[in-house]
Short mmCIF file of C-alpha atoms and ligand atoms in Angstrom, two decimals:
data_model
loop_
_atom_site.label_atom_id
_atom_site.label_comp_id
_atom_site.label_asym_id
_atom_site.label_seq_id
_atom_site.Cartn_x
_atom_site.Cartn_y
_atom_site.Cartn_z
CA ARG W 1 -0.08 -0.18 0.00
CA SER W 2 1.19 3.42 -0.61
CA ARG W 3 2.44 5.97 1.97
CA SER W 4 -0.56 7.95 2.19
CA GLN W 5 -2.68 4.65 2.83
CA VAL W 6 -0.64 3.90 6.05
CA PRO W 7 -3.10 4.53 8.72
CA PRO W 8 -1.83 7.46 11.43
CA ARG W 9 0.23 6.41 14.26
CA GLU W 10 0.00 9.13 16.40
CA LEU W 11 -2.66 10.33 18.97
CA PRO W 12 -4.55 13.28 17.78
CA ALA W 13 -4.21 16.50 20.00
CA THR W 14 -6.02 16.49 23.33
CA PRO W 15 -8.98 18.62 23.23
CA GLU W 16 -9.81 20.74 26.55
CA LEU W 17 -11.16 18.64 29.01
CA LYS W 18 -15.27 18.86 29.14
CA LYS W 19 -17.42 19.08 31.97
CA HIS W 20 -19.69 16.17 30.71
CA TYR W 21 -18.81 12.56 29.13
CA ASP W 22 -21.63 9.68 28.42
CA VAL W 23 -18.70 7.42 29.74
CA VAL W 24 -15.55 8.35 31.73
CA ILE W 25 -12.86 5.53 32.20
CA ILE W 26 -10.43 5.81 34.99
CA GLY W 27 -7.07 4.70 33.83
CA ALA W 28 -5.33 4.63 30.49
CA GLY W 29 -3.87 1.36 30.75
CA GLY W 30 -4.39 -1.66 28.11
CA HIS W 31 -7.61 -2.56 29.93
CA GLY W 32 -9.14 1.08 29.80
CA LEU W 33 -8.07 1.89 26.62
CA ALA W 34 -9.47 -1.62 25.16
CA THR W 35 -12.60 -0.78 26.74
CA ALA W 36 -12.84 2.76 25.13
CA TYR W 37 -12.21 1.30 21.68
CA HIS W 38 -14.78 -1.23 21.90
CA LEU W 39 -17.51 1.00 23.54
CA ALA W 40 -16.80 3.62 20.87
CA LYS W 41 -16.01 1.15 17.63
CA THR W 42 -18.65 -2.13 18.23
CA TRP W 43 -21.22 0.37 20.38
CA ASN W 44 -21.08 3.70 18.89
CA VAL W 45 -20.47 5.59 22.20
CA ARG W 46 -18.72 8.66 21.06
CA SER W 47 -18.72 10.57 24.10
CA ILE W 48 -15.95 9.03 26.37
CA ALA W 49 -13.05 10.34 28.22
CA VAL W 50 -10.23 8.17 29.66
CA LEU W 51 -8.48 9.71 32.64
CA ASP W 52 -5.02 8.77 33.90
CA LYS W 53 -2.82 10.29 36.54
CA GLY W 54 0.37 9.35 34.48
CA TYR W 55 0.78 8.76 30.77
CA LEU W 56 -1.04 6.23 28.71
CA GLY W 57 0.19 2.74 29.33
CA GLY W 58 2.51 3.50 31.74
CA GLY W 59 1.70 1.55 34.99
CA ASN W 60 1.20 -2.19 35.18
CA THR W 61 0.73 -2.04 31.17
CA ALA W 62 4.52 -1.23 30.98
CA ARG W 63 5.54 -3.10 33.45
CA ASN W 64 4.42 -6.86 32.48
CA THR W 65 6.35 -9.46 30.94
CA ALA W 66 4.33 -9.76 27.84
CA ILE W 67 3.07 -13.29 28.02
CA VAL W 68 0.22 -14.66 26.72
CA ARG W 69 -1.70 -17.95 27.05
CA ALA W 70 -4.99 -19.41 27.84
CA ASN W 71 -3.74 -22.64 29.74
CA TYR W 72 -5.59 -22.17 32.87
CA LEU W 73 -7.18 -24.39 35.32
CA THR W 74 -10.86 -23.53 35.85
CA PRO W 75 -13.68 -23.87 33.03
CA GLU W 76 -14.39 -20.00 33.80
CA GLY W 77 -10.57 -18.97 33.44
CA VAL W 78 -9.98 -21.06 30.58
CA ALA W 79 -12.80 -19.85 28.58
CA PHE W 80 -11.94 -16.15 29.43
CA TYR W 81 -8.47 -16.43 28.05
CA LYS W 82 -9.44 -18.60 24.97
CA GLU W 83 -11.38 -15.70 23.79
CA SER W 84 -8.28 -13.33 24.80
CA MET W 85 -6.10 -15.24 22.60
CA GLU W 86 -8.28 -15.63 20.03
CA LEU W 87 -8.61 -11.84 19.88
CA PHE W 88 -4.85 -11.27 20.11
CA GLU W 89 -4.38 -13.61 17.04
CA THR W 90 -5.96 -10.94 15.05
CA LEU W 91 -5.36 -7.75 17.13
CA SER W 92 -2.66 -6.35 14.81
CA GLU W 93 -4.98 -6.66 11.52
CA GLU W 94 -8.07 -5.25 13.65
CA LEU W 95 -6.02 -2.31 14.90
CA ASP W 96 -4.03 -1.86 11.70
CA PHE W 97 -0.93 -1.40 14.23
CA ASN W 98 1.81 -4.09 14.53
CA VAL W 99 1.39 -5.59 18.11
CA MET W 100 4.14 -8.10 17.41
CA TYR W 101 2.22 -10.88 18.80
CA THR W 102 4.13 -14.16 18.33
CA ARG W 103 3.11 -17.25 18.76
CA LYS W 104 5.82 -19.24 21.53
CA HIS W 105 5.64 -22.99 22.83
CA HIS W 106 4.66 -22.33 26.41
CA MET W 107 6.00 -24.95 28.69
CA THR W 108 5.14 -25.18 32.71
CA LEU W 109 7.84 -27.40 33.91
CA ALA W 110 6.78 -30.12 36.79
CA HIS W 111 9.49 -30.87 38.86
CA THR W 112 7.06 -33.27 41.54
CA ASP W 113 4.26 -35.91 41.02
CA ALA W 114 2.09 -33.21 42.58
CA SER W 115 2.76 -30.73 39.89
CA LEU W 116 2.63 -33.52 37.12
CA ARG W 117 -1.17 -34.23 38.55
CA THR W 118 -1.89 -30.48 38.22
CA MET W 119 -0.61 -30.27 34.98
CA ARG W 120 -2.71 -33.26 33.38
CA TRP W 121 -5.67 -31.73 35.54
CA ARG W 122 -4.64 -28.49 33.43
CA ALA W 123 -4.25 -30.39 29.84
CA GLU W 124 -7.48 -32.02 30.43
CA VAL W 125 -9.69 -29.40 31.31
CA ASN W 126 -8.03 -27.08 28.55
CA LYS W 127 -8.26 -29.97 25.85
CA HIS W 128 -12.26 -30.33 26.71
CA LEU W 129 -12.64 -26.56 26.14
CA GLY W 130 -10.69 -26.37 22.75
CA VAL W 131 -7.40 -25.10 23.80
CA GLU W 132 -4.29 -27.02 22.63
CA SER W 133 -2.40 -28.46 25.94
CA GLU W 134 -0.62 -31.53 26.82
CA LEU W 135 1.45 -33.29 29.45
CA ILE W 136 4.71 -34.08 28.03
CA ASP W 137 7.46 -36.18 29.24
CA THR W 138 11.12 -34.65 29.74
CA GLN W 139 12.34 -36.05 26.58
CA ARG W 140 10.04 -33.86 24.83
CA VAL W 141 10.68 -31.22 26.87
CA ALA W 142 14.35 -31.61 25.95
CA GLU W 143 13.55 -31.59 22.40
CA LEU W 144 11.84 -28.23 22.37
CA GLU W 145 14.18 -26.72 24.32
CA PRO W 146 17.55 -28.23 23.95
CA ARG W 147 19.53 -25.92 26.12
CA LEU W 148 17.41 -26.61 29.25
CA HIS W 149 19.02 -28.70 31.94
CA VAL W 150 17.16 -31.82 32.25
CA GLY W 151 19.36 -34.12 33.62
CA ARG W 152 18.63 -36.10 36.81
CA ASP W 153 21.64 -34.44 38.86
CA ALA W 154 19.42 -31.11 38.98
CA ARG W 155 18.35 -30.34 42.62
CA TYR W 156 14.86 -30.64 41.29
CA PRO W 157 15.02 -32.67 37.98
CA ILE W 158 12.29 -31.68 35.57
CA LEU W 159 9.57 -34.82 35.28
CA GLY W 160 7.42 -33.39 32.49
CA ALA W 161 5.77 -30.34 31.55
CA LEU W 162 2.18 -28.83 30.56
CA HIS W 163 2.82 -28.00 26.87
CA HIS W 164 1.17 -25.07 25.49
CA PRO W 165 1.88 -24.74 21.82
CA VAL W 166 -0.24 -21.59 21.19
CA GLY W 167 1.05 -19.67 23.74
CA GLY W 168 3.04 -16.60 22.91
CA THR W 169 3.84 -13.04 23.66
CA ALA W 170 2.70 -9.60 22.38
CA ARG W 171 4.59 -6.14 22.58
CA HIS W 172 2.78 -4.67 25.50
CA ASP W 173 3.23 -0.97 24.76
CA ALA W 174 2.16 -1.46 21.19
CA VAL W 175 -1.14 -2.72 22.50
CA ALA W 176 -1.66 0.36 24.46
CA TRP W 177 -0.84 2.43 21.83
CA GLY W 178 -2.76 0.56 19.14
CA TYR W 179 -6.16 0.59 21.11
CA ALA W 180 -5.33 4.44 22.25
CA ILE W 181 -4.89 5.54 18.74
CA ARG W 182 -7.54 3.67 16.98
CA ALA W 183 -9.81 4.91 19.90
CA ALA W 184 -8.83 8.25 19.54
CA GLN W 185 -9.85 8.09 15.61
CA LEU W 186 -12.93 7.25 16.77
CA GLY W 187 -13.45 10.49 18.90
CA VAL W 188 -12.27 8.98 22.33
CA GLU W 189 -10.44 11.53 24.31
CA ILE W 190 -7.32 10.53 26.40
CA HIS W 191 -6.53 12.43 29.30
CA GLN W 192 -2.94 12.10 30.61
CA LEU W 193 -1.86 13.68 33.58
CA THR W 194 -5.44 14.02 35.22
CA ASP W 195 -5.32 12.07 38.52
CA VAL W 196 -8.75 11.35 40.01
CA THR W 197 -9.33 12.54 43.26
CA GLY W 198 -12.83 11.77 44.43
CA LEU W 199 -16.27 10.45 43.07
CA VAL W 200 -19.41 12.46 43.76
CA ILE W 201 -22.12 9.66 44.46
CA GLU W 202 -25.80 10.86 44.43
CA GLY W 203 -28.50 8.32 45.23
CA ASN W 204 -26.73 5.25 43.88
CA ARG W 205 -25.02 6.45 40.91
CA VAL W 206 -21.57 8.37 40.32
CA THR W 207 -22.89 11.78 38.96
CA GLN W 208 -18.94 13.13 38.89
CA VAL W 209 -15.58 12.34 38.71
CA LEU W 210 -13.25 14.97 40.58
CA THR W 211 -10.10 15.23 38.96
CA ARG W 212 -7.08 17.51 39.46
CA ARG W 213 -8.26 19.64 36.49
CA GLY W 214 -11.70 20.03 37.52
CA ALA W 215 -14.96 17.92 38.06
CA VAL W 216 -16.26 15.87 35.19
CA GLY W 217 -19.82 14.93 34.82
CA CYS W 218 -20.54 11.28 33.87
CA GLY W 219 -23.24 9.00 32.43
CA GLN W 220 -21.49 6.11 33.51
CA ALA W 221 -17.85 5.63 34.89
CA VAL W 222 -15.35 2.53 34.92
CA GLN W 223 -12.34 2.13 36.98
CA ALA W 224 -9.50 0.12 35.39
CA VAL W 225 -6.58 1.22 37.45
CA ALA W 226 -4.54 -2.15 38.16
CA GLY W 227 -2.30 -1.58 41.13
CA ALA W 228 -4.53 1.47 42.75
CA THR W 229 -7.68 -0.44 42.44
CA SER W 230 -8.36 -0.26 46.18
CA ALA W 231 -7.75 3.20 46.34
CA VAL W 232 -9.99 4.17 43.42
CA ALA W 233 -12.70 1.49 44.68
CA ARG W 234 -12.81 3.29 48.11
CA MET W 235 -13.81 6.21 46.61
CA ALA W 236 -16.72 4.61 45.04
CA GLY W 237 -17.67 3.03 48.55
CA LEU W 238 -16.37 -0.51 47.54
CA ARG W 239 -14.33 -2.66 49.79
CA LEU W 240 -12.67 -5.24 47.75
CA ALA W 241 -11.02 -8.54 48.21
CA ILE W 242 -7.51 -7.36 47.13
CA ARG W 243 -4.24 -7.08 48.56
CA THR W 244 -1.63 -5.43 46.66
CA VAL W 245 1.96 -6.68 46.45
CA PRO W 246 4.75 -5.83 44.32
CA LEU W 247 5.73 -8.00 41.52
CA GLN W 248 9.43 -7.67 40.04
CA ALA W 249 11.23 -8.62 36.83
CA CYS W 250 14.25 -7.84 34.95
CA VAL W 251 15.87 -8.17 31.41
CA SER W 252 19.25 -9.59 30.25
CA GLN W 253 21.38 -7.65 27.92
CA PRO W 254 20.68 -8.93 24.29
CA VAL W 255 22.29 -12.26 23.09
CA LYS W 256 21.84 -14.17 19.85
CA PRO W 257 18.81 -16.38 19.57
CA ILE W 258 19.06 -19.28 22.21
CA ILE W 259 15.65 -19.85 24.12
CA ASN W 260 12.94 -20.74 21.85
CA SER W 261 9.74 -21.11 24.26
CA VAL W 262 8.32 -19.65 27.32
CA ILE W 263 9.47 -21.82 30.40
CA VAL W 264 7.90 -21.26 33.69
CA SER W 265 8.59 -23.23 36.65
CA GLY W 266 6.08 -22.92 39.61
CA SER W 267 8.46 -24.72 41.83
CA LEU W 268 11.62 -22.85 41.41
CA HIS W 269 9.29 -19.61 41.33
CA CYS W 270 10.81 -18.30 38.09
CA TYR W 271 10.25 -17.88 34.20
CA ILE W 272 12.17 -17.02 31.28
CA TRP W 273 11.74 -16.11 27.37
CA GLN W 274 13.78 -14.37 25.15
CA SER W 275 12.30 -11.25 23.04
CA GLN W 276 12.83 -10.24 19.61
CA ARG W 277 15.52 -8.03 20.67
CA GLY W 278 17.53 -11.09 22.19
CA GLU W 279 16.99 -10.00 25.53
CA LEU W 280 16.25 -12.40 28.51
CA VAL W 281 13.13 -11.59 29.83
CA MET W 282 13.09 -12.98 33.41
CA GLY W 283 10.51 -12.77 36.78
CA GLY W 284 9.46 -14.76 39.72
CA ALA W 285 6.86 -14.60 42.34
CA VAL W 286 5.36 -11.47 43.77
CA ASP W 287 6.94 -9.97 46.95
CA PRO W 288 5.99 -11.85 50.27
CA TYR W 289 4.64 -8.29 51.55
CA PRO W 290 2.20 -6.17 50.42
CA LEU W 291 3.50 -2.62 49.50
CA TRP W 292 2.36 0.49 47.49
CA SER W 293 5.88 0.96 45.53
CA THR W 294 7.53 0.03 42.22
CA ARG W 295 11.14 -0.13 43.46
CA SER W 296 12.75 -3.44 42.56
CA THR W 297 15.48 -5.22 44.87
CA LEU W 298 19.11 -6.94 44.66
CA GLU W 299 17.29 -9.61 47.09
CA PHE W 300 14.59 -10.38 44.22
CA LYS W 301 17.47 -10.57 41.40
CA GLU W 302 19.80 -12.90 43.31
CA GLY W 303 16.99 -15.23 44.45
CA LEU W 304 15.60 -15.34 40.80
CA MET W 305 18.90 -15.88 39.17
CA ALA W 306 19.78 -18.87 41.83
CA HIS W 307 16.52 -20.56 40.12
CA ILE W 308 17.24 -19.53 36.76
CA LEU W 309 20.76 -20.86 36.47
CA GLU W 310 19.44 -24.18 37.72
CA LEU W 311 17.43 -24.15 34.36
CA PHE W 312 20.04 -22.85 32.43
CA PRO W 313 23.48 -23.00 33.96
CA PHE W 314 25.18 -21.59 30.94
CA LEU W 315 23.81 -18.15 31.71
CA ALA W 316 25.88 -17.53 34.46
CA GLU W 317 28.30 -14.74 32.51
CA VAL W 318 25.16 -13.17 30.91
CA ARG W 319 24.44 -9.67 32.68
CA VAL W 320 21.13 -8.15 33.75
CA MET W 321 20.40 -5.03 31.95
CA ARG W 322 17.28 -3.47 34.10
CA GLN W 323 15.20 -4.46 36.62
CA TRP W 324 11.95 -3.13 37.84
CA ALA W 325 8.46 -3.90 39.56
CA GLY W 326 4.67 -3.75 39.05
CA MET W 327 1.68 -3.67 41.41
CA ALA W 328 -0.13 -6.80 41.74
CA ASP W 329 -3.76 -6.59 43.17
CA MET W 330 -4.10 -9.99 44.22
CA THR W 331 -7.57 -11.67 44.99
CA PRO W 332 -7.96 -14.53 47.18
CA ASP W 333 -8.79 -16.94 44.17
CA PHE W 334 -6.37 -15.64 41.87
CA ALA W 335 -9.02 -14.50 39.52
CA PRO W 336 -9.99 -11.20 38.52
CA ILE W 337 -13.07 -8.80 39.75
CA MET W 338 -15.03 -7.71 36.52
CA GLY W 339 -18.37 -5.97 35.87
CA LYS W 340 -21.11 -4.44 37.53
CA THR W 341 -21.13 -3.15 41.17
CA PRO W 342 -23.49 -2.32 43.67
CA LEU W 343 -23.60 1.57 42.16
CA ASP W 344 -26.08 1.76 39.22
CA ASN W 345 -23.44 3.23 36.88
CA TYR W 346 -20.29 2.01 38.09
CA TYR W 347 -18.08 -0.76 36.70
CA ILE W 348 -14.96 -2.38 37.55
CA ASP W 349 -12.16 -4.34 35.81
CA ALA W 350 -9.68 -5.26 38.52
CA GLY W 351 -8.02 -7.91 40.42
CA TRP W 352 -5.38 -8.67 37.73
CA GLY W 353 -2.51 -9.89 40.26
CA THR W 354 0.01 -11.62 37.58
CA TRP W 355 -2.40 -12.41 34.85
CA GLY W 356 -3.99 -9.11 33.49
CA PHE W 357 -1.69 -8.12 30.45
CA LYS W 358 -3.12 -11.61 28.62
CA ALA W 359 -6.51 -10.57 29.11
CA THR W 360 -6.68 -7.12 27.67
CA PRO W 361 -8.32 -7.66 24.52
CA VAL W 362 -11.37 -9.91 26.07
CA CYS W 363 -11.42 -7.24 28.69
CA GLY W 364 -11.97 -4.29 26.49
CA LYS W 365 -14.66 -6.41 24.57
CA ARG W 366 -16.45 -7.43 27.53
CA MET W 367 -16.45 -4.48 29.43
CA ALA W 368 -17.35 -2.38 26.66
CA GLU W 369 -20.42 -5.08 26.68
CA CYS W 370 -20.98 -4.82 30.23
CA VAL W 371 -21.14 -1.06 29.90
CA ALA W 372 -23.28 -0.48 26.73
CA THR W 373 -25.89 -3.14 27.87
CA ASP W 374 -25.89 -2.62 31.47
CA ARG W 375 -25.57 -6.49 31.92
CA GLN W 376 -22.92 -8.83 33.23
CA PRO W 377 -21.68 -10.46 30.07
CA GLU W 378 -22.15 -14.40 30.50
CA LEU W 379 -18.31 -14.59 29.84
CA LEU W 380 -17.66 -12.32 33.16
CA ALA W 381 -20.27 -14.04 35.19
CA PRO W 382 -18.01 -16.23 37.44
CA PHE W 383 -15.95 -12.83 38.09
CA ARG W 384 -18.25 -10.60 40.16
CA HIS W 385 -17.10 -8.77 43.06
CA ASP W 386 -19.56 -10.18 45.22
CA ARG W 387 -18.30 -13.97 44.73
CA PHE W 388 -16.52 -14.19 48.00
CA SER W 389 -19.29 -13.19 50.34
CA ARG W 390 -21.48 -15.90 48.22
CA PHE W 391 -18.54 -18.72 48.69
CA ASP W 392 -18.43 -18.82 44.78
CA GLN W 393 -14.80 -18.56 44.05
CA VAL W 394 -13.14 -19.46 40.81
CA GLY W 395 -9.90 -21.54 42.23
CA GLU W 396 -7.13 -20.24 39.87
CA ALA W 397 -4.29 -20.45 42.06
CA GLY W 398 -2.84 -23.80 40.36
CA ALA W 399 -2.69 -21.92 36.94
CA ALA W 400 -1.18 -18.44 38.16
CA SER W 401 2.26 -19.13 36.54
CA VAL W 402 4.67 -18.01 39.49
CA GLY W 403 2.19 -15.79 41.08
CA SER W 404 1.74 -16.69 44.58
O1 LIG T 501 0.81 -15.56 34.00
O2 LIG T 501 1.95 -15.97 32.21
C1 LIG T 501 1.73 -15.57 33.35
C2 LIG T 501 2.66 -14.79 34.29
C3 LIG T 501 3.93 -14.55 33.62
C4 LIG T 501 4.46 -13.49 34.64
C5 LIG T 501 3.81 -12.98 35.45
N1 LIG T 501 2.21 -13.75 35.36
#
């Protein structure tokens, strides 16, 4: 196609903040932007403002490690992430913006009989719901990832793995920018550096969103602020079953292609994959204490590397280039909190712990449906905020990668 046909890749200039919008979305991360895009595109809502205290895609969207997969444990979780993976497959075409979605073999290693059992369980649930997953033995693991140390002399020898051949990665910033640019072209206003300081509630409705740039009236409001969920929910008078803890990660200096797949070890609390630039992307479990901080620690790096080197001893000379942390809003059942709330016109997209990025497309699509129809979509029904008081939890802990 000719240069004049290339769609815009920049955000249009931001207009003045208006006094009222049909929908105000708090949080210009991937989820908020995807919701705005689908509200505008699918449901023809054109008066939408997305507000963010920082810059777009600058919170947890910028801090995750870009892995996408659907190999969850519960039927509810698998169905949800399956739809997200399907949307990822065509997202670059949908947005006419290259989100660098790349399929990679995803292997969750089992080092104990107990984890082999969980992997088999996940594989069976996955297959039943049409998600490609299977339990494989050590020899097959070695064929797929020849440089992985699979010897019996390892401290925790690898007994097998849950193999998810359709897992992958996508460029997290590109996902946020793609949704933002296309939403803005449809008339969505994205107001960065616009902290929300309070909500005015009249009757059972949020009527105004207070920002440091003034009050904004709203027909409906959505919060999608991973990491700050509890603070914003409190403005709406909601107390959620969420505990916020840092989740750290790091990348190495770039090296030539040496690792093909995404490798996760729940027992060793680590995961690793290699980016298109050659950097090794690595992370571990959440920090063992609640904290609102995105600082990263030496303790994390030392602990993580000890485990990474058990899997790939030859990486000992590779240098870590940078490290960081995001804020993980952990729920007791390791599943999100989504959809309608006790307020008539307030909707929530939260509880993203260590599993939020891969849900971005499905959240956008289904949260937009929820807001536009004012009904909880079937796919989101299991994730209602009040499931904890109804003893109806989703129980996804066995599939939360290394999140616990
Ligand atoms: O759920 O795949 C995952 C994941 C990897 C790192 C953090 N979460």
